[in-house]
Short mmCIF file of C-alpha atoms in Angstrom, two decimals:
data_model
loop_
_atom_site.label_atom_id
_atom_site.label_comp_id
_atom_site.label_asym_id
_atom_site.label_seq_id
_atom_site.Cartn_x
_atom_site.Cartn_y
_atom_site.Cartn_z
CA MET A 58 22.73 96.48 -70.86
CA TYR A 59 21.25 96.26 -74.36
CA GLU A 60 24.69 96.34 -75.99
CA THR A 61 26.02 93.63 -73.66
CA ILE A 62 23.15 91.28 -74.44
CA GLN A 63 23.48 92.02 -78.16
CA ILE A 64 27.19 91.16 -78.08
CA LEU A 65 26.47 87.98 -76.07
CA HIS A 66 23.78 86.95 -78.55
CA SER A 67 26.05 87.60 -81.53
CA TYR A 68 29.13 85.77 -80.25
CA MET A 69 27.16 82.91 -78.76
CA ALA A 70 25.60 82.36 -82.19
CA TYR A 71 28.99 81.22 -83.51
CA VAL A 72 29.24 78.63 -80.75
CA VAL A 73 25.68 77.41 -81.22
CA LEU A 74 26.12 77.06 -84.98
CA ALA A 75 29.40 75.18 -84.57
CA VAL A 76 27.98 72.77 -82.00
CA LEU A 77 24.77 72.30 -83.98
CA PHE A 78 26.78 71.55 -87.11
CA LEU A 79 28.89 69.02 -85.15
CA ALA A 80 25.76 67.34 -83.77
CA VAL A 81 24.20 67.02 -87.22
CA ALA A 82 27.46 65.75 -88.74
CA ASN A 83 27.91 63.29 -85.87
CA ALA A 84 24.36 61.99 -86.35
CA LEU A 85 24.83 61.61 -90.11
CA ILE A 86 28.13 59.76 -89.62
CA GLY A 87 26.56 57.52 -86.99
CA LEU A 88 23.58 56.83 -89.24
CA ALA A 89 25.72 56.10 -92.30
CA GLY A 90 28.13 53.92 -90.35
CA ASN A 91 25.36 52.05 -88.50
CA LYS A 92 27.12 52.84 -85.21
CA MET A 93 25.89 52.47 -81.67
CA PHE A 94 24.57 55.59 -79.95
CA THR A 95 26.99 56.11 -77.07
CA LEU A 96 26.39 57.97 -73.84
CA ASN A 97 29.80 59.61 -73.68
CA LYS A 98 29.93 61.18 -77.13
CA ASP A 99 26.61 61.10 -78.97
CA PHE A 100 24.25 61.70 -76.07
CA ARG A 101 26.33 64.48 -74.56
CA LEU A 102 26.89 66.28 -77.86
CA SER A 103 23.16 66.20 -78.63
CA LEU A 104 22.25 67.35 -75.12
CA PHE A 105 24.85 70.13 -75.13
CA THR A 106 23.48 71.33 -78.48
CA LEU A 107 19.94 71.32 -77.11
CA ILE A 108 20.95 73.30 -74.02
CA LEU A 109 23.01 75.85 -75.94
CA SER A 110 20.26 76.43 -78.50
CA HIS A 111 17.73 77.05 -75.72
CA ILE A 112 20.06 79.47 -73.94
CA GLN A 113 20.63 81.31 -77.22
CA LEU A 114 16.86 81.51 -77.74
CA VAL A 115 16.30 82.95 -74.27
CA VAL A 116 19.08 85.52 -74.75
CA GLY A 117 17.58 86.39 -78.15
CA LEU A 118 14.09 86.85 -76.69
CA ILE A 119 15.45 89.07 -73.94
CA LEU A 120 17.28 91.08 -76.59
CA TYR A 121 14.14 91.33 -78.70
CA PHE A 122 12.03 92.74 -75.89
CA ILE A 123 14.61 95.22 -74.56
CA SER A 124 15.71 96.36 -78.00
CA PRO A 125 14.92 99.98 -78.78
CA ASN A 126 14.03 98.99 -82.35
CA GLY A 127 12.27 95.62 -82.06
CA MET A 128 8.64 96.08 -81.18
CA LYS A 129 8.69 99.84 -81.74
CA ALA A 130 9.32 99.47 -85.48
CA ILE A 131 6.42 97.06 -85.89
CA GLN A 132 4.06 99.29 -83.91
CA GLU A 133 5.03 102.51 -85.69
CA LEU A 134 5.46 101.35 -89.28
CA GLY A 135 3.44 98.17 -89.50
CA MET A 136 4.63 95.28 -91.62
CA GLY A 137 3.98 97.04 -94.92
CA GLY A 138 6.09 100.06 -94.01
CA MET A 139 9.19 98.18 -92.94
CA SER A 140 12.20 97.53 -95.15
CA ALA A 141 13.28 93.95 -95.82
CA ALA A 142 16.19 94.26 -93.38
CA ALA A 143 13.98 95.65 -90.63
CA ARG A 144 11.37 92.94 -91.21
CA LEU A 145 14.08 90.30 -91.01
CA LEU A 146 15.17 91.51 -87.59
CA ALA A 147 11.71 92.31 -86.26
CA LEU A 148 9.79 89.25 -87.41
CA GLU A 149 11.50 86.64 -89.57
CA HIS A 150 14.67 86.07 -87.51
CA PRO A 151 12.89 85.57 -84.16
CA LEU A 152 10.00 83.52 -85.57
CA ILE A 153 12.11 81.15 -87.67
CA ASN A 154 14.63 80.66 -84.86
CA ILE A 155 11.84 79.78 -82.42
CA ILE A 156 10.65 77.19 -84.94
CA ALA A 157 14.24 75.94 -85.34
CA VAL A 158 14.60 75.43 -81.58
CA VAL A 159 11.25 73.62 -81.57
CA PHE A 160 12.61 71.24 -84.24
CA ILE A 161 15.77 70.66 -82.19
CA THR A 162 13.65 69.94 -79.11
CA ILE A 163 11.45 67.52 -81.06
CA GLY A 164 14.56 65.70 -82.30
CA TRP A 165 15.87 65.39 -78.76
CA SER A 166 12.52 64.14 -77.42
CA ARG A 167 12.05 61.65 -80.26
CA HIS A 168 15.53 60.18 -79.94
CA LYS A 169 14.85 59.23 -76.30
CA LYS A 170 11.94 57.00 -77.35
CA PHE A 171 14.09 54.74 -79.50
CA MET A 172 16.36 51.93 -78.37
CA GLU A 173 18.25 51.37 -81.64
CA GLY A 174 21.18 53.66 -82.41
CA ASN A 175 20.12 53.98 -86.04
CA LYS A 176 16.75 55.46 -85.12
CA LYS A 177 18.32 57.77 -82.53
CA PHE A 178 20.82 59.09 -85.07
CA LYS A 179 18.09 59.46 -87.69
CA SER A 180 15.88 61.51 -85.36
CA ILE A 181 18.72 63.82 -84.41
CA ALA A 182 19.99 64.13 -87.98
CA ILE A 183 16.58 65.07 -89.37
CA PHE A 184 15.34 67.45 -86.69
CA TYR A 185 18.64 69.04 -85.72
CA GLY A 186 19.39 69.35 -89.44
CA LEU A 187 16.08 71.13 -90.04
CA GLY A 188 16.87 73.43 -87.13
CA LEU A 189 20.29 74.19 -88.61
CA VAL A 190 18.84 74.97 -92.04
CA PHE A 191 16.17 77.23 -90.53
CA ILE A 192 18.72 79.11 -88.43
CA LEU A 193 21.07 79.58 -91.37
CA SER A 194 18.21 80.85 -93.53
CA ARG A 195 17.38 83.77 -91.23
CA ILE A 196 20.70 84.99 -89.92
CA PRO A 197 21.06 88.70 -90.70
CA TRP A 198 24.26 88.06 -92.69
CA GLY A 199 24.76 91.69 -93.65
CA GLN A 200 25.02 92.78 -90.01
CA TRP A 201 26.56 89.62 -88.64
CA LEU A 202 29.63 89.50 -90.86
CA ASN A 203 30.49 93.19 -90.41
#
């Protein structure tokens, strides 16, 4: 079961990153072009990104708590005894990605309060963009690209 969830979490990450990148690019294009925020494209893309990022977070949290290495490494070695790669997987990756999903959620919630398309696009561009940067900063690239 652990391996299945790990594979799901890894492959779903590609989809989440692609959709998050599209949502940020769409918001920046809409903001730069002073476009109207449409229900069919802009709203749905932003909502789909929000939903996928939350599903990825839940799958990641499940993986973290059923992992044979996650909490055990922290309990046995402590933070000072862990290597940089182990600390990335045990602490930095989960914590930063939780914060990233919080930023994405804030962007979604803020955009609903505005009536003007410019402000909606700006909210999504800023907060989804911060979420994207945070996620990219803590991907375990050494393991992920192998």
